[in-house]
mmCIF file with all atom_site columns, C-alpha atoms in Angstrom:
data_model
loop_
_atom_site.group_PDB
_atom_site.id
_atom_site.type_symbol
_atom_site.label_atom_id
_atom_site.label_alt_id
_atom_site.label_comp_id
_atom_site.label_asym_id
_atom_site.label_entity_id
_atom_site.label_seq_id
_atom_site.pdbx_PDB_ins_code
_atom_site.Cartn_x
_atom_site.Cartn_y
_atom_site.Cartn_z
_atom_site.occupancy
_atom_site.B_iso_or_equiv
_atom_site.pdbx_formal_charge
_atom_site.auth_seq_id
_atom_site.auth_comp_id
_atom_site.auth_asym_id
_atom_site.auth_atom_id
_atom_site.pdbx_PDB_model_num
ATOM 1   C CA . ALA J 1 1   ? 17.784  3.765   -4.109  1.00 62.00 ? 58  ALA J CA 1
ATOM 2   C CA . GLN J 1 2   ? 15.819  0.805   -2.827  1.00 63.00 ? 59  GLN J CA 1
ATOM 3   C CA . LYS J 1 3   ? 14.420  1.666   0.557   1.00 91.00 ? 60  LYS J CA 1
ATOM 4   C CA . ILE J 1 4   ? 12.601  -1.603  1.237   1.00 95.00 ? 61  ILE J CA 1
ATOM 5   C CA . THR J 1 5   ? 13.950  -5.004  0.239   1.00 95.00 ? 62  THR J CA 1
ATOM 6   C CA . GLN J 1 6   ? 12.038  -8.258  0.261   1.00 96.00 ? 63  GLN J CA 1
ATOM 7   C CA . THR J 1 7   ? 14.344  -11.024 -0.932  1.00 96.00 ? 64  THR J CA 1
ATOM 8   C CA . GLN J 1 8   ? 11.825  -13.872 -1.047  1.00 96.00 ? 65  GLN J CA 1
ATOM 9   C CA . PRO J 1 9   ? 9.684   -13.727 -4.196  1.00 94.00 ? 66  PRO J CA 1
ATOM 10  C CA . GLY J 1 10  ? 7.824   -16.872 -3.140  1.00 96.00 ? 67  GLY J CA 1
ATOM 11  C CA . MET J 1 11  ? 7.454   -18.926 0.010   1.00 96.00 ? 68  MET J CA 1
ATOM 12  C CA . PHE J 1 12  ? 5.677   -22.159 0.868   1.00 97.00 ? 69  PHE J CA 1
ATOM 13  C CA . VAL J 1 13  ? 4.546   -23.235 4.319   1.00 97.00 ? 70  VAL J CA 1
ATOM 14  C CA . GLN J 1 14  ? 2.687   -26.228 5.639   1.00 97.00 ? 71  GLN J CA 1
ATOM 15  C CA . GLU J 1 15  ? -0.676  -25.504 7.189   1.00 97.00 ? 72  GLU J CA 1
ATOM 16  C CA . LYS J 1 16  ? -0.420  -24.924 10.969  1.00 97.00 ? 73  LYS J CA 1
ATOM 17  C CA . GLU J 1 17  ? 3.300   -24.220 10.771  1.00 97.00 ? 74  GLU J CA 1
ATOM 18  C CA . ALA J 1 18  ? 4.941   -20.825 11.375  1.00 98.00 ? 75  ALA J CA 1
ATOM 19  C CA . VAL J 1 19  ? 6.584   -18.830 8.593   1.00 98.00 ? 76  VAL J CA 1
ATOM 20  C CA . THR J 1 20  ? 8.880   -15.804 8.526   1.00 98.00 ? 77  THR J CA 1
ATOM 21  C CA . LEU J 1 21  ? 8.797   -13.281 5.697   1.00 98.00 ? 78  LEU J CA 1
ATOM 22  C CA . ASP J 1 22  ? 11.918  -11.154 5.438   1.00 98.00 ? 79  ASP J CA 1
ATOM 23  C CA . CYS J 1 23  ? 12.101  -7.396  5.070   1.00 98.00 ? 80  CYS J CA 1
ATOM 24  C CA . THR J 1 24  ? 15.039  -5.017  5.332   1.00 97.00 ? 81  THR J CA 1
ATOM 25  C CA . TYR J 1 25  ? 14.884  -1.258  5.064   1.00 97.00 ? 82  TYR J CA 1
ATOM 26  C CA . ASP J 1 26  ? 17.216  1.607   4.472   1.00 95.00 ? 83  ASP J CA 1
ATOM 27  C CA . THR J 1 27  ? 16.912  5.070   5.948   1.00 94.00 ? 84  THR J CA 1
ATOM 28  C CA . SER J 1 28  ? 19.020  7.480   7.954   1.00 92.00 ? 85  SER J CA 1
ATOM 29  C CA . ASP J 1 29  ? 15.940  9.197   9.340   1.00 91.00 ? 86  ASP J CA 1
ATOM 30  C CA . PRO J 1 30  ? 15.476  8.260   13.023  1.00 91.00 ? 87  PRO J CA 1
ATOM 31  C CA . SER J 1 31  ? 11.706  8.543   12.762  1.00 90.00 ? 88  SER J CA 1
ATOM 32  C CA . TYR J 1 32  ? 9.864   6.068   10.564  1.00 92.00 ? 89  TYR J CA 1
ATOM 33  C CA . GLY J 1 33  ? 7.119   3.480   10.584  1.00 93.00 ? 90  GLY J CA 1
ATOM 34  C CA . LEU J 1 34  ? 7.173   -0.084  9.321   1.00 95.00 ? 91  LEU J CA 1
ATOM 35  C CA . PHE J 1 35  ? 4.098   -1.875  8.026   1.00 95.00 ? 92  PHE J CA 1
ATOM 36  C CA . TRP J 1 36  ? 3.057   -5.199  6.631   1.00 97.00 ? 93  TRP J CA 1
ATOM 37  C CA . TYR J 1 37  ? 0.134   -5.598  4.262   1.00 96.00 ? 94  TYR J CA 1
ATOM 38  C CA . LYS J 1 38  ? -1.568  -8.679  2.890   1.00 97.00 ? 95  LYS J CA 1
ATOM 39  C CA . GLN J 1 39  ? -2.943  -8.608  -0.645  1.00 95.00 ? 96  GLN J CA 1
ATOM 40  C CA . PRO J 1 40  ? -5.145  -11.552 -1.649  1.00 94.00 ? 97  PRO J CA 1
ATOM 41  C CA . SER J 1 41  ? -6.038  -12.227 -5.258  1.00 91.00 ? 98  SER J CA 1
ATOM 42  C CA . SER J 1 42  ? -8.992  -9.824  -4.949  1.00 89.00 ? 99  SER J CA 1
ATOM 43  C CA . GLY J 1 43  ? -6.444  -6.997  -4.898  1.00 89.00 ? 100 GLY J CA 1
ATOM 44  C CA . GLU J 1 44  ? -7.345  -5.241  -1.682  1.00 89.00 ? 101 GLU J CA 1
ATOM 45  C CA . MET J 1 45  ? -4.411  -4.188  0.517   1.00 92.00 ? 102 MET J CA 1
ATOM 46  C CA . ILE J 1 46  ? -5.134  -5.339  4.044   1.00 93.00 ? 103 ILE J CA 1
ATOM 47  C CA . PHE J 1 47  ? -3.198  -3.779  6.908   1.00 92.00 ? 104 PHE J CA 1
ATOM 48  C CA . LEU J 1 48  ? -1.673  -6.400  9.205   1.00 95.00 ? 105 LEU J CA 1
ATOM 49  C CA . ILE J 1 49  ? 0.762   -4.836  11.635  1.00 94.00 ? 106 ILE J CA 1
ATOM 50  C CA . TYR J 1 50  ? 2.705   -1.662  12.423  1.00 93.00 ? 107 TYR J CA 1
ATOM 51  C CA . GLN J 1 51  ? 6.009   -0.970  14.178  1.00 93.00 ? 108 GLN J CA 1
ATOM 52  C CA . GLY J 1 52  ? 7.244   2.507   15.024  1.00 92.00 ? 109 GLY J CA 1
ATOM 53  C CA . SER J 1 53  ? 10.945  3.223   14.980  1.00 92.00 ? 110 SER J CA 1
ATOM 54  C CA . TYR J 1 54  ? 10.888  4.286   18.605  1.00 91.00 ? 111 TYR J CA 1
ATOM 55  C CA . ASP J 1 55  ? 8.874   1.331   19.822  1.00 90.00 ? 112 ASP J CA 1
ATOM 56  C CA . GLN J 1 56  ? 10.864  -0.761  22.272  1.00 89.00 ? 113 GLN J CA 1
ATOM 57  C CA . GLN J 1 57  ? 8.806   -3.904  21.987  1.00 92.00 ? 114 GLN J CA 1
ATOM 58  C CA . ASN J 1 58  ? 8.025   -5.964  18.916  1.00 95.00 ? 115 ASN J CA 1
ATOM 59  C CA . ALA J 1 59  ? 4.503   -5.463  17.611  1.00 94.00 ? 116 ALA J CA 1
ATOM 60  C CA . THR J 1 60  ? 2.021   -8.326  17.744  1.00 95.00 ? 117 THR J CA 1
ATOM 61  C CA . GLU J 1 61  ? -1.476  -8.646  16.287  1.00 94.00 ? 118 GLU J CA 1
ATOM 62  C CA . GLY J 1 62  ? -3.073  -12.038 16.806  1.00 96.00 ? 119 GLY J CA 1
ATOM 63  C CA . ARG J 1 63  ? -1.127  -14.579 14.751  1.00 97.00 ? 120 ARG J CA 1
ATOM 64  C CA . TYR J 1 64  ? 1.117   -11.866 13.311  1.00 97.00 ? 121 TYR J CA 1
ATOM 65  C CA . SER J 1 65  ? 4.249   -10.565 14.974  1.00 97.00 ? 122 SER J CA 1
ATOM 66  C CA . LEU J 1 66  ? 6.927   -8.249  13.693  1.00 97.00 ? 123 LEU J CA 1
ATOM 67  C CA . ASN J 1 67  ? 10.526  -9.141  14.532  1.00 97.00 ? 124 ASN J CA 1
ATOM 68  C CA . PHE J 1 68  ? 12.048  -5.665  14.653  1.00 96.00 ? 125 PHE J CA 1
ATOM 69  C CA . GLN J 1 69  ? 15.847  -5.580  14.732  1.00 96.00 ? 126 GLN J CA 1
ATOM 70  C CA . LYS J 1 70  ? 16.757  -1.923  14.491  1.00 95.00 ? 127 LYS J CA 1
ATOM 71  C CA . ALA J 1 71  ? 20.535  -2.308  14.319  1.00 95.00 ? 128 ALA J CA 1
ATOM 72  C CA . ARG J 1 72  ? 20.161  -4.728  11.410  1.00 96.00 ? 129 ARG J CA 1
ATOM 73  C CA . LYS J 1 73  ? 17.395  -2.633  9.842   1.00 96.00 ? 130 LYS J CA 1
ATOM 74  C CA . SER J 1 74  ? 15.139  -5.612  9.519   1.00 97.00 ? 131 SER J CA 1
ATOM 75  C CA . ALA J 1 75  ? 11.409  -5.960  10.129  1.00 97.00 ? 132 ALA J CA 1
ATOM 76  C CA . ASN J 1 76  ? 10.477  -9.557  9.473   1.00 98.00 ? 133 ASN J CA 1
ATOM 77  C CA . LEU J 1 77  ? 6.872   -10.728 9.662   1.00 98.00 ? 134 LEU J CA 1
ATOM 78  C CA . VAL J 1 78  ? 6.174   -13.944 11.530  1.00 98.00 ? 135 VAL J CA 1
ATOM 79  C CA . ILE J 1 79  ? 2.878   -15.703 10.905  1.00 98.00 ? 136 ILE J CA 1
ATOM 80  C CA . SER J 1 80  ? 2.150   -18.433 13.414  1.00 97.00 ? 137 SER J CA 1
ATOM 81  C CA . ALA J 1 81  ? -0.163  -21.401 12.847  1.00 97.00 ? 138 ALA J CA 1
ATOM 82  C CA . SER J 1 82  ? -0.573  -20.759 9.116   1.00 97.00 ? 139 SER J CA 1
ATOM 83  C CA . GLN J 1 83  ? -4.009  -21.158 7.608   1.00 97.00 ? 140 GLN J CA 1
ATOM 84  C CA . LEU J 1 84  ? -5.047  -21.788 4.004   1.00 97.00 ? 141 LEU J CA 1
ATOM 85  C CA . GLY J 1 85  ? -6.525  -18.291 3.928   1.00 97.00 ? 142 GLY J CA 1
ATOM 86  C CA . ASP J 1 86  ? -3.078  -16.831 4.541   1.00 98.00 ? 143 ASP J CA 1
ATOM 87  C CA . SER J 1 87  ? -2.105  -17.601 0.937   1.00 97.00 ? 144 SER J CA 1
ATOM 88  C CA . ALA J 1 88  ? -1.563  -14.160 -0.607  1.00 97.00 ? 145 ALA J CA 1
ATOM 89  C CA . MET J 1 89  ? 1.039   -11.540 -1.522  1.00 97.00 ? 146 MET J CA 1
ATOM 90  C CA . TYR J 1 90  ? 2.650   -9.817  1.447   1.00 98.00 ? 147 TYR J CA 1
ATOM 91  C CA . PHE J 1 91  ? 4.159   -6.358  1.191   1.00 97.00 ? 148 PHE J CA 1
ATOM 92  C CA . CYS J 1 92  ? 6.493   -4.677  3.628   1.00 97.00 ? 149 CYS J CA 1
ATOM 93  C CA . ALA J 1 93  ? 6.342   -0.881  3.648   1.00 96.00 ? 150 ALA J CA 1
ATOM 94  C CA . MET J 1 94  ? 8.064   2.000   5.376   1.00 94.00 ? 151 MET J CA 1
ATOM 95  C CA . SER J 1 95  ? 6.703   5.475   6.048   1.00 92.00 ? 152 SER J CA 1
ATOM 96  C CA . LEU J 1 96  ? 8.903   8.529   6.224   1.00 89.00 ? 153 LEU J CA 1
ATOM 97  C CA . GLY J 1 97  ? 6.547   11.303  7.162   1.00 86.00 ? 154 GLY J CA 1
ATOM 98  C CA . ASN J 1 98  ? 3.570   10.828  4.875   1.00 85.00 ? 155 ASN J CA 1
ATOM 99  C CA . GLN J 1 99  ? 5.617   9.118   2.129   1.00 88.00 ? 156 GLN J CA 1
ATOM 100 C CA . PHE J 1 100 ? 5.308   5.351   1.875   1.00 91.00 ? 157 PHE J CA 1
ATOM 101 C CA . TYR J 1 101 ? 7.804   2.986   0.262   1.00 92.00 ? 158 TYR J CA 1
ATOM 102 C CA . PHE J 1 102 ? 6.891   -0.585  -0.641  1.00 95.00 ? 159 PHE J CA 1
ATOM 103 C CA . GLY J 1 103 ? 8.932   -3.715  -1.160  1.00 95.00 ? 160 GLY J CA 1
ATOM 104 C CA . THR J 1 104 ? 8.409   -5.965  -4.160  1.00 94.00 ? 161 THR J CA 1
ATOM 105 C CA . GLY J 1 105 ? 6.378   -8.426  -2.147  1.00 96.00 ? 162 GLY J CA 1
ATOM 106 C CA . THR J 1 106 ? 6.499   -12.102 -1.186  1.00 97.00 ? 163 THR J CA 1
ATOM 107 C CA . SER J 1 107 ? 3.957   -14.580 -2.483  1.00 97.00 ? 164 SER J CA 1
ATOM 108 C CA . LEU J 1 108 ? 3.018   -16.980 0.298   1.00 98.00 ? 165 LEU J CA 1
ATOM 109 C CA . THR J 1 109 ? 1.374   -20.312 -0.429  1.00 98.00 ? 166 THR J CA 1
ATOM 110 C CA . VAL J 1 110 ? 0.012   -22.388 2.422   1.00 98.00 ? 167 VAL J CA 1
ATOM 111 C CA . ILE J 1 111 ? -0.009  -26.110 1.653   1.00 97.00 ? 168 ILE J CA 1
ATOM 112 C CA . PRO J 1 112 ? -2.715  -28.307 3.197   1.00 95.00 ? 169 PRO J CA 1
ATOM 113 C CA . ASP O 2 1   ? -17.903 2.187   9.326   1.00 65.00 ? 293 ASP O CA 1
ATOM 114 C CA . ALA O 2 2   ? -15.343 4.756   8.305   1.00 63.00 ? 294 ALA O CA 1
ATOM 115 C CA . MET O 2 3   ? -13.611 3.675   5.139   1.00 92.00 ? 295 MET O CA 1
ATOM 116 C CA . VAL O 2 4   ? -12.050 4.343   1.766   1.00 95.00 ? 296 VAL O CA 1
ATOM 117 C CA . ILE O 2 5   ? -14.388 3.671   -1.142  1.00 96.00 ? 297 ILE O CA 1
ATOM 118 C CA . GLN O 2 6   ? -13.454 3.228   -4.771  1.00 96.00 ? 298 GLN O CA 1
ATOM 119 C CA . ASN O 2 7   ? -15.864 3.167   -7.667  1.00 89.00 ? 299 ASN O CA 1
ATOM 120 C CA . PRO O 2 8   ? -16.154 1.297   -9.828  1.00 91.00 ? 300 PRO O CA 1
ATOM 121 C CA . ARG O 2 9   ? -14.366 -1.879  -8.754  1.00 93.00 ? 301 ARG O CA 1
ATOM 122 C CA . TYR O 2 10  ? -13.914 -2.901  -12.380 1.00 95.00 ? 302 TYR O CA 1
ATOM 123 C CA . GLN O 2 11  ? -13.626 -0.492  -15.288 1.00 96.00 ? 303 GLN O CA 1
ATOM 124 C CA . VAL O 2 12  ? -13.267 -1.294  -18.964 1.00 96.00 ? 304 VAL O CA 1
ATOM 125 C CA . THR O 2 13  ? -12.303 1.482   -21.344 1.00 95.00 ? 305 THR O CA 1
ATOM 126 C CA . GLN O 2 14  ? -11.209 1.683   -24.943 1.00 96.00 ? 306 GLN O CA 1
ATOM 127 C CA . PHE O 2 15  ? -7.762  2.598   -26.113 1.00 96.00 ? 307 PHE O CA 1
ATOM 128 C CA . GLY O 2 16  ? -7.543  6.402   -26.158 1.00 96.00 ? 308 GLY O CA 1
ATOM 129 C CA . LYS O 2 17  ? -10.914 7.007   -24.490 1.00 97.00 ? 309 LYS O CA 1
ATOM 130 C CA . PRO O 2 18  ? -10.662 9.175   -21.348 1.00 96.00 ? 310 PRO O CA 1
ATOM 131 C CA . VAL O 2 19  ? -11.596 7.495   -18.111 1.00 97.00 ? 311 VAL O CA 1
ATOM 132 C CA . THR O 2 20  ? -12.070 8.728   -14.533 1.00 97.00 ? 312 THR O CA 1
ATOM 133 C CA . LEU O 2 21  ? -11.656 6.634   -11.409 1.00 97.00 ? 313 LEU O CA 1
ATOM 134 C CA . SER O 2 22  ? -13.209 7.795   -8.159  1.00 97.00 ? 314 SER O CA 1
ATOM 135 C CA . CYS O 2 23  ? -12.198 7.576   -4.544  1.00 97.00 ? 315 CYS O CA 1
ATOM 136 C CA . SER O 2 24  ? -13.984 8.814   -1.466  1.00 97.00 ? 316 SER O CA 1
ATOM 137 C CA . GLN O 2 25  ? -13.233 8.585   2.216   1.00 96.00 ? 317 GLN O CA 1
ATOM 138 C CA . THR O 2 26  ? -15.200 8.976   5.408   1.00 94.00 ? 318 THR O CA 1
ATOM 139 C CA . LEU O 2 27  ? -12.076 9.044   7.581   1.00 91.00 ? 319 LEU O CA 1
ATOM 140 C CA . ASN O 2 28  ? -11.473 12.800  7.238   1.00 91.00 ? 320 ASN O CA 1
ATOM 141 C CA . HIS O 2 29  ? -7.798  12.169  6.574   1.00 92.00 ? 321 HIS O CA 1
ATOM 142 C CA . ASN O 2 30  ? -5.891  15.049  5.065   1.00 91.00 ? 322 ASN O CA 1
ATOM 143 C CA . VAL O 2 31  ? -3.589  12.954  2.864   1.00 94.00 ? 323 VAL O CA 1
ATOM 144 C CA . MET O 2 32  ? -4.839  10.990  -0.152  1.00 96.00 ? 324 MET O CA 1
ATOM 145 C CA . TYR O 2 33  ? -2.813  8.895   -2.586  1.00 96.00 ? 325 TYR O CA 1
ATOM 146 C CA . TRP O 2 34  ? -3.196  7.215   -5.963  1.00 97.00 ? 326 TRP O CA 1
ATOM 147 C CA . TYR O 2 35  ? -1.123  4.135   -6.713  1.00 96.00 ? 327 TYR O CA 1
ATOM 148 C CA . GLN O 2 36  ? -0.843  2.061   -9.864  1.00 96.00 ? 328 GLN O CA 1
ATOM 149 C CA . GLN O 2 37  ? -0.185  -1.631  -9.363  1.00 95.00 ? 329 GLN O CA 1
ATOM 150 C CA . LYS O 2 38  ? 0.558   -4.073  -12.161 1.00 94.00 ? 330 LYS O CA 1
ATOM 151 C CA . SER O 2 39  ? 0.453   -7.804  -11.763 1.00 89.00 ? 331 SER O CA 1
ATOM 152 C CA . SER O 2 40  ? 2.968   -9.215  -9.253  1.00 85.00 ? 332 SER O CA 1
ATOM 153 C CA . GLN O 2 41  ? 4.529   -5.806  -8.657  1.00 91.00 ? 333 GLN O CA 1
ATOM 154 C CA . ALA O 2 42  ? 4.611   -3.377  -5.770  1.00 92.00 ? 334 ALA O CA 1
ATOM 155 C CA . PRO O 2 43  ? 2.207   -0.443  -5.803  1.00 94.00 ? 335 PRO O CA 1
ATOM 156 C CA . LYS O 2 44  ? 3.715   2.534   -7.619  1.00 93.00 ? 336 LYS O CA 1
ATOM 157 C CA . LEU O 2 45  ? 2.839   5.969   -6.283  1.00 93.00 ? 337 LEU O CA 1
ATOM 158 C CA . LEU O 2 46  ? 1.437   8.275   -8.956  1.00 95.00 ? 338 LEU O CA 1
ATOM 159 C CA . PHE O 2 47  ? 0.683   11.330  -6.804  1.00 92.00 ? 339 PHE O CA 1
ATOM 160 C CA . HIS O 2 48  ? -0.644  12.405  -3.451  1.00 94.00 ? 340 HIS O CA 1
ATOM 161 C CA . TYR O 2 49  ? -2.444  15.333  -1.888  1.00 94.00 ? 341 TYR O CA 1
ATOM 162 C CA . TYR O 2 50  ? -1.709  16.863  1.463   1.00 92.00 ? 342 TYR O CA 1
ATOM 163 C CA . ASP O 2 51  ? -4.954  18.753  1.928   1.00 91.00 ? 343 ASP O CA 1
ATOM 164 C CA . LYS O 2 52  ? -5.143  20.684  -1.342  1.00 91.00 ? 344 LYS O CA 1
ATOM 165 C CA . ASP O 2 53  ? -1.408  20.587  -1.999  1.00 92.00 ? 345 ASP O CA 1
ATOM 166 C CA . PHE O 2 54  ? -0.772  18.345  -4.983  1.00 92.00 ? 346 PHE O CA 1
ATOM 167 C CA . ASN O 2 55  ? 2.440   16.311  -5.145  1.00 91.00 ? 347 ASN O CA 1
ATOM 168 C CA . ASN O 2 56  ? 3.251   14.624  -8.426  1.00 89.00 ? 348 ASN O CA 1
ATOM 169 C CA . GLU O 2 57  ? 5.851   11.867  -8.651  1.00 88.00 ? 349 GLU O CA 1
ATOM 170 C CA . ALA O 2 58  ? 8.596   12.737  -11.118 1.00 86.00 ? 350 ALA O CA 1
ATOM 171 C CA . ASP O 2 59  ? 7.985   9.690   -13.313 1.00 90.00 ? 351 ASP O CA 1
ATOM 172 C CA . THR O 2 60  ? 4.186   9.900   -13.430 1.00 94.00 ? 352 THR O CA 1
ATOM 173 C CA . PRO O 2 61  ? 3.192   10.325  -17.090 1.00 93.00 ? 353 PRO O CA 1
ATOM 174 C CA . ASP O 2 62  ? 1.355   13.492  -18.110 1.00 93.00 ? 354 ASP O CA 1
ATOM 175 C CA . ASN O 2 63  ? -1.466  11.235  -19.250 1.00 95.00 ? 355 ASN O CA 1
ATOM 176 C CA . PHE O 2 64  ? -2.430  10.878  -15.588 1.00 97.00 ? 356 PHE O CA 1
ATOM 177 C CA . GLN O 2 65  ? -4.109  13.768  -13.823 1.00 96.00 ? 357 GLN O CA 1
ATOM 178 C CA . SER O 2 66  ? -5.831  14.098  -10.485 1.00 96.00 ? 358 SER O CA 1
ATOM 179 C CA . ARG O 2 67  ? -8.404  16.311  -8.817  1.00 95.00 ? 359 ARG O CA 1
ATOM 180 C CA . ARG O 2 68  ? -9.348  16.697  -5.189  1.00 96.00 ? 360 ARG O CA 1
ATOM 181 C CA . PRO O 2 69  ? -12.380 18.984  -4.973  1.00 95.00 ? 361 PRO O CA 1
ATOM 182 C CA . ASN O 2 70  ? -12.761 18.506  -1.211  1.00 94.00 ? 362 ASN O CA 1
ATOM 183 C CA . THR O 2 71  ? -11.388 16.469  1.699   1.00 93.00 ? 363 THR O CA 1
ATOM 184 C CA . SER O 2 72  ? -13.607 13.486  0.963   1.00 95.00 ? 364 SER O CA 1
ATOM 185 C CA . PHE O 2 73  ? -13.144 12.966  -2.761  1.00 96.00 ? 365 PHE O CA 1
ATOM 186 C CA . CYS O 2 74  ? -10.221 12.390  -5.077  1.00 96.00 ? 366 CYS O CA 1
ATOM 187 C CA . PHE O 2 75  ? -10.324 11.515  -8.776  1.00 97.00 ? 367 PHE O CA 1
ATOM 188 C CA . LEU O 2 76  ? -7.819  9.959   -11.147 1.00 97.00 ? 368 LEU O CA 1
ATOM 189 C CA . ASP O 2 77  ? -8.208  10.995  -14.773 1.00 97.00 ? 369 ASP O CA 1
ATOM 190 C CA . ILE O 2 78  ? -6.454  9.076   -17.521 1.00 97.00 ? 370 ILE O CA 1
ATOM 191 C CA . ARG O 2 79  ? -6.676  11.275  -20.580 1.00 96.00 ? 371 ARG O CA 1
ATOM 192 C CA . SER O 2 80  ? -5.755  8.774   -23.282 1.00 96.00 ? 372 SER O CA 1
ATOM 193 C CA . PRO O 2 81  ? -5.438  5.268   -21.870 1.00 97.00 ? 373 PRO O CA 1
ATOM 194 C CA . GLY O 2 82  ? -2.969  2.963   -23.546 1.00 96.00 ? 374 GLY O CA 1
ATOM 195 C CA . LEU O 2 83  ? -2.752  -0.798  -23.268 1.00 96.00 ? 375 LEU O CA 1
ATOM 196 C CA . GLY O 2 84  ? 0.100   -0.325  -20.793 1.00 95.00 ? 376 GLY O CA 1
ATOM 197 C CA . ASP O 2 85  ? -2.196  1.520   -18.400 1.00 97.00 ? 377 ASP O CA 1
ATOM 198 C CA . ALA O 2 86  ? -4.195  -1.609  -17.651 1.00 97.00 ? 378 ALA O CA 1
ATOM 199 C CA . ALA O 2 87  ? -3.605  -2.181  -13.949 1.00 97.00 ? 379 ALA O CA 1
ATOM 200 C CA . MET O 2 88  ? -5.102  -2.092  -10.488 1.00 96.00 ? 380 MET O CA 1
ATOM 201 C CA . TYR O 2 89  ? -5.468  1.474   -9.222  1.00 97.00 ? 381 TYR O CA 1
ATOM 202 C CA . LEU O 2 90  ? -5.394  1.825   -5.471  1.00 96.00 ? 382 LEU O CA 1
ATOM 203 C CA . CYS O 2 91  ? -6.536  4.861   -3.546  1.00 97.00 ? 383 CYS O CA 1
ATOM 204 C CA . ALA O 2 92  ? -5.295  5.357   -0.007  1.00 96.00 ? 384 ALA O CA 1
ATOM 205 C CA . THR O 2 93  ? -5.543  7.864   2.788   1.00 95.00 ? 385 THR O CA 1
ATOM 206 C CA . SER O 2 94  ? -3.276  8.454   5.732   1.00 92.00 ? 386 SER O CA 1
ATOM 207 C CA . ARG O 2 95  ? -3.224  10.130  9.090   1.00 86.00 ? 387 ARG O CA 1
ATOM 208 C CA . LEU O 2 96  ? -0.582  10.879  11.672  1.00 82.00 ? 388 LEU O CA 1
ATOM 209 C CA . LEU O 2 97  ? -0.665  8.154   14.296  1.00 77.00 ? 389 LEU O CA 1
ATOM 210 C CA . SER O 2 98  ? -1.633  9.387   17.735  1.00 71.00 ? 390 SER O CA 1
ATOM 211 C CA . GLY O 2 99  ? 1.412   9.668   19.986  1.00 68.00 ? 391 GLY O CA 1
ATOM 212 C CA . ALA O 2 100 ? 3.728   8.733   17.137  1.00 65.00 ? 392 ALA O CA 1
ATOM 213 C CA . SER O 2 101 ? 5.671   10.535  14.452  1.00 68.00 ? 393 SER O CA 1
ATOM 214 C CA . SER O 2 102 ? 4.674   8.332   11.558  1.00 77.00 ? 394 SER O CA 1
ATOM 215 C CA . TYR O 2 103 ? 1.603   8.058   9.372   1.00 83.00 ? 395 TYR O CA 1
ATOM 216 C CA . GLU O 2 104 ? -0.747  5.103   8.996   1.00 85.00 ? 396 GLU O CA 1
ATOM 217 C CA . GLN O 2 105 ? -2.172  4.331   5.571   1.00 90.00 ? 397 GLN O CA 1
ATOM 218 C CA . TYR O 2 106 ? -5.623  2.998   4.727   1.00 92.00 ? 398 TYR O CA 1
ATOM 219 C CA . PHE O 2 107 ? -6.394  1.508   1.321   1.00 94.00 ? 399 PHE O CA 1
ATOM 220 C CA . GLY O 2 108 ? -9.556  1.265   -0.697  1.00 95.00 ? 400 GLY O CA 1
ATOM 221 C CA . PRO O 2 109 ? -10.475 -1.994  -2.465  1.00 94.00 ? 401 PRO O CA 1
ATOM 222 C CA . GLY O 2 110 ? -8.997  -0.812  -5.761  1.00 95.00 ? 402 GLY O CA 1
ATOM 223 C CA . THR O 2 111 ? -10.318 -0.363  -9.297  1.00 96.00 ? 403 THR O CA 1
ATOM 224 C CA . ARG O 2 112 ? -9.128  -2.886  -11.843 1.00 96.00 ? 404 ARG O CA 1
ATOM 225 C CA . LEU O 2 113 ? -8.806  -1.118  -15.195 1.00 97.00 ? 405 LEU O CA 1
ATOM 226 C CA . THR O 2 114 ? -8.903  -2.997  -18.481 1.00 97.00 ? 406 THR O CA 1
ATOM 227 C CA . VAL O 2 115 ? -8.035  -1.240  -21.732 1.00 97.00 ? 407 VAL O CA 1
ATOM 228 C CA . THR O 2 116 ? -9.363  -2.802  -24.936 1.00 95.00 ? 408 THR O CA 1
#
């Protein structure tokens, strides 16, 4: 069964605008972690942001914030003030213990 | 800097010729993973080690084997590569987050395998 769902195969955003990448997850385990990774064309998976299931506040890391809505089981990534270098694949992932489950990714293109 | 290192970054092998991909870590993490990632797809877990305990995914072909001689090193052996095994191979490590109940995963830069 799909544990992580990313419904946007591709997204476009104007430079300097904000963009939201969607992610929903499915688990009955009360303890889990949610992650977003960026993968540029070079192939390296770059960690962006983490949200624990027990965290009360939404995680933020610079221009990245995670909109965590536990009841809806969603963990959307918000990128503010998009830059050309943000063009990449973005993967949402969930950890259950030391097992990680990845979504199918969203390809983001930032338009000058 | 502590990190996950993969060598080589690019590997070309011939159809049917065994190949070994290497991964090392200086993070002293007890969990190590091998993922296969094909173009425009999510990483697919092949197997992982928790210390020396080997955990194979049910759908990982027998053609793929792994060795972890010590905490720092982990190897992926492809015994008889086929054209369908051309992919990016990602090594990762993980640790239990301090004060949390979930793990955090660190990736190496990947090895891009071409099969000719």
